């Protein structure tokens, strides 16, 4: 009885491993082949290393760019604070301290790299002066060294008696600033704003605005609205209330009633951050409503 065996069919070609390819090249003992083979491996290795380094550099650059853009508003308040200024009139000029509206901003850096704020812009949506309820005129003028000076050219109507001055809105005022926010930390700074020129007889000025901070290669952080007010003739803040002078005129109370309505409108602007003095003036004017 005979047995027969059949040969196994040849296995299909399999991709040769790099190790087997090295063995074959060495068995062939071809110096040209060896040189070409190893040159190819070295070239591929260098290209892979270069690609890896390039990808890592791009990743680091992208992460650095993103880290410098991650600012958020932590807190914002507003109120009056004294700053250097000048008063002029009757042929003389004197250095004084003037009350300026200040916006106190606290920002938070969420990333592991420092952030740099380079520009601040105020975007005004409303502004002007309250109704002037006193028939007075003042030759004395004063101004302050504000971060932002509201130019006189923005006034579009009004007079010094029983009328409201208003600003041409919307308009923007910008200033170059330099603030560094440390990594994973907070930074607080003040922005002051006020009229380019005021007189001793002016009614209190007011404004409603947004703040836009430019940082880290053109990234922006915007917040608001913020409403502020400054002192004026016969209307000045004193502690938690305002001193308001009285005048024996048939139109005086009606004039103050209009001021009460205007201030109430300002403090009730949706989502507004009202300055300390604006809210206290609103309370003081309750008696005229």
Short mmCIF file of C-alpha atoms in Angstrom, two decimals:
data_model
loop_
_atom_site.label_atom_id
_atom_site.label_comp_id
_atom_site.label_asym_id
_atom_site.label_seq_id
_atom_site.Cartn_x
_atom_site.Cartn_y
_atom_site.Cartn_z
CA UNK A 1 0.00 0.00 0.00
CA UNK A 2 1.47 3.15 -1.05
CA UNK A 3 0.91 6.56 0.31
CA UNK A 4 1.28 9.73 -1.60
CA UNK A 5 2.08 13.15 -0.36
CA UNK A 6 1.18 16.40 -2.02
CA UNK A 7 3.30 19.48 -1.88
CA UNK A 8 1.93 22.47 -0.02
CA UNK A 9 1.05 25.31 -2.37
CA UNK A 10 3.52 28.15 -2.17
CA UNK A 11 2.56 30.90 0.24
CA UNK A 12 1.65 34.21 -1.30
CA UNK A 13 4.31 36.85 -1.30
CA UNK A 14 4.47 38.67 2.00
CA UNK A 15 5.86 42.13 2.50
CA UNK A 16 9.43 41.77 3.51
CA UNK A 17 10.40 43.23 6.82
CA UNK A 18 13.15 45.78 7.05
CA UNK A 19 15.23 43.19 8.94
CA UNK A 20 14.87 40.59 6.13
CA UNK A 21 15.68 43.22 3.55
CA UNK A 22 18.89 44.05 5.46
CA UNK A 23 19.83 40.33 5.48
CA UNK A 24 19.30 40.03 1.73
CA UNK A 25 21.33 43.12 0.96
CA UNK A 26 24.20 41.83 3.09
CA UNK A 27 24.08 38.37 1.46
CA UNK A 28 24.36 40.03 -1.93
CA UNK A 29 27.57 41.72 -0.70
CA UNK A 30 26.87 44.68 -2.99
CA UNK A 31 28.52 47.80 -1.65
CA UNK A 32 26.45 49.94 -4.00
CA UNK A 33 23.29 48.30 -2.81
CA UNK A 34 24.30 48.67 0.81
CA UNK A 35 25.06 52.35 0.33
CA UNK A 36 21.78 53.01 -1.50
CA UNK A 37 19.81 51.05 1.06
CA UNK A 38 21.25 52.75 4.14
CA UNK A 39 21.13 56.15 2.45
CA UNK A 40 17.41 55.65 1.90
CA UNK A 41 16.88 54.69 5.53
CA UNK A 42 18.85 57.70 6.76
CA UNK A 43 16.96 60.05 4.41
CA UNK A 44 13.61 58.72 5.58
CA UNK A 45 14.72 59.06 9.22
CA UNK A 46 15.86 62.64 8.77
CA UNK A 47 12.61 63.53 7.00
CA UNK A 48 10.58 61.93 9.80
CA UNK A 49 12.54 63.81 12.47
CA UNK A 50 12.09 67.08 10.57
CA UNK A 51 8.36 66.49 10.22
CA UNK A 52 8.09 65.70 13.93
CA UNK A 53 9.99 68.85 14.92
CA UNK A 54 7.86 70.95 12.55
CA UNK A 55 4.64 69.52 13.96
CA UNK A 56 5.83 70.12 17.51
CA UNK A 57 6.82 73.72 16.70
CA UNK A 58 3.44 74.39 15.08
CA UNK A 59 1.67 72.82 18.03
CA UNK A 60 3.64 74.92 20.52
CA UNK A 61 3.04 78.09 18.49
CA UNK A 62 -0.67 77.33 18.28
CA UNK A 63 -0.89 76.61 22.01
CA UNK A 64 1.05 79.80 22.79
CA UNK A 65 -1.25 81.85 20.54
CA UNK A 66 -4.33 80.35 22.13
CA UNK A 67 -2.98 80.84 25.65
CA UNK A 68 -2.43 84.53 25.03
CA UNK A 69 -6.04 84.96 23.93
CA UNK A 70 -7.75 83.46 26.96
CA UNK A 71 -8.72 86.52 28.99
CA UNK A 72 -12.03 86.87 30.77
CA UNK A 73 -13.64 89.67 32.73
CA UNK A 74 -13.51 88.97 36.46
CA UNK A 75 -15.03 92.21 37.78
CA UNK A 76 -15.88 95.76 36.72
CA UNK A 77 -17.01 98.71 38.83
CA UNK A 78 -17.17 102.46 38.28
CA UNK A 79 -16.94 105.57 40.42
CA UNK A 80 -15.37 109.01 40.86
CA UNK A 81 -11.73 109.39 41.79
CA UNK A 82 -9.46 112.44 41.90
CA UNK A 83 -6.82 112.94 39.20
CA UNK A 84 -4.46 115.83 38.32
CA UNK A 85 -5.97 118.66 36.30
CA UNK A 86 -5.97 122.40 35.65
CA UNK A 87 -8.38 125.21 36.29
CA UNK A 88 -8.29 128.39 34.21
CA UNK A 89 -10.15 131.66 34.44
CA UNK A 90 -9.74 135.33 35.19
CA UNK A 91 -6.36 135.33 33.50
CA UNK A 92 -4.69 132.62 35.53
CA UNK A 93 -4.11 128.86 35.49
CA UNK A 94 -3.79 126.65 38.53
CA UNK A 95 -3.01 122.98 39.08
CA UNK A 96 -5.84 121.22 40.90
CA UNK A 97 -7.32 117.80 41.47
CA UNK A 98 -10.53 117.08 39.56
CA UNK A 99 -13.08 114.32 40.03
CA UNK A 100 -12.93 111.88 37.13
CA UNK A 101 -15.12 108.91 36.33
CA UNK A 102 -13.05 105.76 36.64
CA UNK A 103 -13.80 102.28 35.36
CA UNK A 104 -12.05 99.69 37.55
CA UNK A 105 -11.42 96.55 35.49
CA UNK A 106 -10.19 93.19 36.78
CA UNK A 107 -9.36 90.55 34.17
CA UNK A 108 -8.31 86.94 34.60
CA UNK A 109 -5.75 85.10 32.49
CA UNK A 110 -6.86 81.47 32.09
CA UNK A 111 -3.66 80.19 30.47
CA UNK A 112 -0.09 79.29 31.41
CA UNK A 113 1.51 82.13 29.43
CA UNK A 114 1.38 85.88 30.16
CA UNK A 115 -1.12 88.05 28.32
CA UNK A 116 -0.49 91.62 27.18
CA UNK A 117 -3.22 94.27 26.82
CA UNK A 118 -2.13 96.96 24.38
CA UNK A 119 -5.22 99.03 23.59
CA UNK A 120 -8.48 100.10 25.23
CA UNK A 121 -11.52 101.54 23.44
CA UNK A 122 -14.69 103.07 24.84
CA UNK A 123 -17.75 102.61 22.64
CA UNK A 124 -20.29 105.28 23.63
CA UNK A 125 -23.97 104.54 23.11
CA UNK A 126 -25.38 107.47 25.13
CA UNK A 127 -24.05 110.59 26.81
CA UNK A 128 -24.32 114.29 27.51
CA UNK A 129 -25.18 116.50 30.46
CA UNK A 130 -28.19 116.62 32.74
CA UNK A 131 -30.67 119.47 32.47
CA UNK A 132 -29.21 122.65 33.91
CA UNK A 133 -31.77 124.01 36.34
CA UNK A 134 -29.85 127.09 37.56
CA UNK A 135 -29.59 130.38 35.64
CA UNK A 136 -25.85 130.83 36.13
CA UNK A 137 -22.87 131.28 33.90
CA UNK A 138 -19.26 130.44 34.71
CA UNK A 139 -16.07 131.86 33.28
CA UNK A 140 -13.90 129.31 35.10
CA UNK A 141 -12.93 126.23 33.05
CA UNK A 142 -11.24 123.06 34.15
CA UNK A 143 -10.01 119.84 32.64
CA UNK A 144 -8.38 116.64 33.83
CA UNK A 145 -5.67 114.30 32.61
CA UNK A 146 -8.11 111.56 31.68
CA UNK A 147 -7.26 108.36 29.84
CA UNK A 148 -10.11 109.30 27.52
CA UNK A 149 -11.16 112.92 26.87
CA UNK A 150 -14.62 113.40 25.39
CA UNK A 151 -14.17 116.15 22.77
CA UNK A 152 -16.37 119.22 22.76
CA UNK A 153 -17.16 118.49 19.12
CA UNK A 154 -19.38 115.60 20.26
CA UNK A 155 -21.93 118.04 21.73
CA UNK A 156 -24.77 118.51 19.27
CA UNK A 157 -27.37 120.54 21.18
CA UNK A 158 -28.14 122.23 24.46
CA UNK A 159 -27.65 125.47 26.30
CA UNK A 160 -26.62 126.56 29.78
CA UNK A 161 -30.17 127.08 30.97
CA UNK A 162 -32.90 124.54 31.48
CA UNK A 163 -31.76 122.23 28.66
CA UNK A 164 -29.90 118.98 28.28
CA UNK A 165 -26.63 118.74 26.34
CA UNK A 166 -26.23 115.45 24.48
CA UNK A 167 -23.39 113.82 22.59
CA UNK A 168 -23.43 112.66 19.01
CA UNK A 169 -23.54 108.87 19.40
CA UNK A 170 -22.34 106.30 18.74
CA UNK A 171 -18.66 107.22 18.85
CA UNK A 172 -15.43 105.59 19.98
CA UNK A 173 -12.42 106.81 21.92
CA UNK A 174 -9.23 104.71 21.98
CA UNK A 175 -6.01 104.83 23.99
CA UNK A 176 -2.77 102.86 23.90
CA UNK A 177 -2.23 101.06 27.21
CA UNK A 178 0.30 98.58 28.60
CA UNK A 179 -0.97 95.95 31.02
CA UNK A 180 0.58 92.52 31.60
CA UNK A 181 -1.63 89.80 33.03
CA UNK A 182 0.45 87.03 34.66
CA UNK A 183 -0.29 83.38 33.82
CA UNK A 184 -3.27 81.95 35.70
CA UNK A 185 -3.66 85.18 37.61
CA UNK A 186 -5.64 88.42 37.87
CA UNK A 187 -4.79 92.02 36.95
CA UNK A 188 -6.65 95.19 37.95
CA UNK A 189 -6.36 98.59 36.29
CA UNK A 190 -8.25 101.89 36.02
CA UNK A 191 -9.52 103.75 32.95
CA UNK A 192 -10.53 107.39 33.50
CA UNK A 193 -12.88 109.39 31.29
CA UNK A 194 -14.25 112.92 31.30
CA UNK A 195 -15.11 115.96 29.15
CA UNK A 196 -12.31 117.71 27.32
CA UNK A 197 -13.40 120.99 28.94
CA UNK A 198 -15.95 121.86 31.63
CA UNK A 199 -17.02 125.10 33.26
CA UNK A 200 -18.01 125.83 36.83
CA UNK A 201 -21.61 126.33 35.67
CA UNK A 202 -22.05 123.03 33.83
CA UNK A 203 -24.60 120.44 34.87
CA UNK A 204 -23.29 116.93 35.66
CA UNK A 205 -22.15 114.98 32.60
CA UNK A 206 -23.00 111.32 32.02
CA UNK A 207 -22.16 108.53 29.60
CA UNK A 208 -23.07 104.93 28.82
CA UNK A 209 -20.41 102.86 27.10
CA UNK A 210 -18.88 99.47 26.41
CA UNK A 211 -15.19 98.73 26.95
CA UNK A 212 -13.12 96.83 24.37
CA UNK A 213 -9.66 95.58 25.36
CA UNK A 214 -7.24 94.55 22.60
CA UNK A 215 -4.66 91.96 23.60
CA UNK A 216 -2.24 89.40 22.20
CA UNK A 217 -2.04 90.14 18.48
CA UNK A 218 -5.50 91.56 17.88
CA UNK A 219 -7.67 89.44 20.19
CA UNK A 220 -10.43 91.42 21.93
CA UNK A 221 -12.42 91.30 25.15
CA UNK A 222 -15.61 93.39 25.20
CA UNK A 223 -17.91 94.09 28.14
CA UNK A 224 -20.54 96.60 29.22
CA UNK A 225 -22.64 98.64 29.26
CA UNK A 226 -21.20 100.85 31.99
CA UNK A 227 -22.91 104.09 33.06
CA UNK A 228 -20.99 106.89 34.79
CA UNK A 229 -21.66 110.45 35.90
CA UNK A 230 -19.55 113.43 37.00
CA UNK A 231 -20.26 116.34 39.36
CA UNK A 232 -21.68 119.65 38.20
CA UNK A 233 -22.87 123.06 39.25
CA UNK A 234 -25.11 122.89 42.33
CA UNK A 235 -25.12 119.08 42.07
CA UNK A 236 -22.20 117.29 43.73
CA UNK A 237 -21.84 113.92 45.47
CA UNK A 238 -21.41 113.95 49.24
CA UNK A 239 -20.91 110.50 50.71
CA UNK A 240 -23.85 108.26 49.92
CA UNK A 241 -26.02 111.13 48.70
CA UNK A 242 -25.77 114.27 46.56
CA UNK A 243 -25.91 117.90 47.50
CA UNK A 244 -28.52 119.54 45.26
CA UNK A 245 -29.05 123.28 45.48
CA UNK A 246 -32.51 124.77 45.35
CA UNK A 247 -33.71 127.70 43.27
CA UNK A 248 -36.87 129.76 43.62
CA UNK A 249 -38.15 129.44 40.09
CA UNK A 250 -41.44 128.14 38.72
CA UNK A 251 -39.50 125.91 36.31
CA UNK A 252 -36.93 124.58 38.79
CA UNK A 253 -38.89 121.61 40.12
CA UNK A 254 -40.06 120.62 36.66
CA UNK A 255 -36.46 120.75 35.46
CA UNK A 256 -35.29 118.53 38.30
CA UNK A 257 -38.13 116.13 37.59
CA UNK A 258 -36.72 115.66 34.09
CA UNK A 259 -33.30 114.97 35.61
CA UNK A 260 -34.83 112.37 37.91
CA UNK A 261 -36.43 110.61 34.94
CA UNK A 262 -33.20 110.69 32.93
CA UNK A 263 -31.07 109.28 35.77
CA UNK A 264 -33.63 106.57 36.40
CA UNK A 265 -33.44 105.60 32.73
CA UNK A 266 -29.64 105.37 32.95
CA UNK A 267 -29.52 103.13 36.02
CA UNK A 268 -32.20 100.88 34.53
CA UNK A 269 -30.34 100.29 31.26
CA UNK A 270 -30.45 96.50 30.72
CA UNK A 271 -27.41 94.69 32.21
CA UNK A 272 -25.78 98.02 33.09
CA UNK A 273 -22.96 98.46 35.59
CA UNK A 274 -23.84 101.84 37.13
CA UNK A 275 -21.25 103.91 38.95
CA UNK A 276 -21.55 104.39 42.70
CA UNK A 277 -22.38 108.09 42.25
CA UNK A 278 -25.02 107.44 39.61
CA UNK A 279 -26.96 105.08 41.87
CA UNK A 280 -26.68 107.49 44.81
CA UNK A 281 -27.93 110.38 42.64
CA UNK A 282 -30.86 108.22 41.60
CA UNK A 283 -31.80 107.79 45.26
CA UNK A 284 -31.35 111.50 46.02
CA UNK A 285 -33.61 112.51 43.13
CA UNK A 286 -36.51 110.40 44.44
CA UNK A 287 -37.99 113.51 46.08
CA UNK A 288 -38.53 115.05 42.64
CA UNK A 289 -40.43 112.11 41.19
#
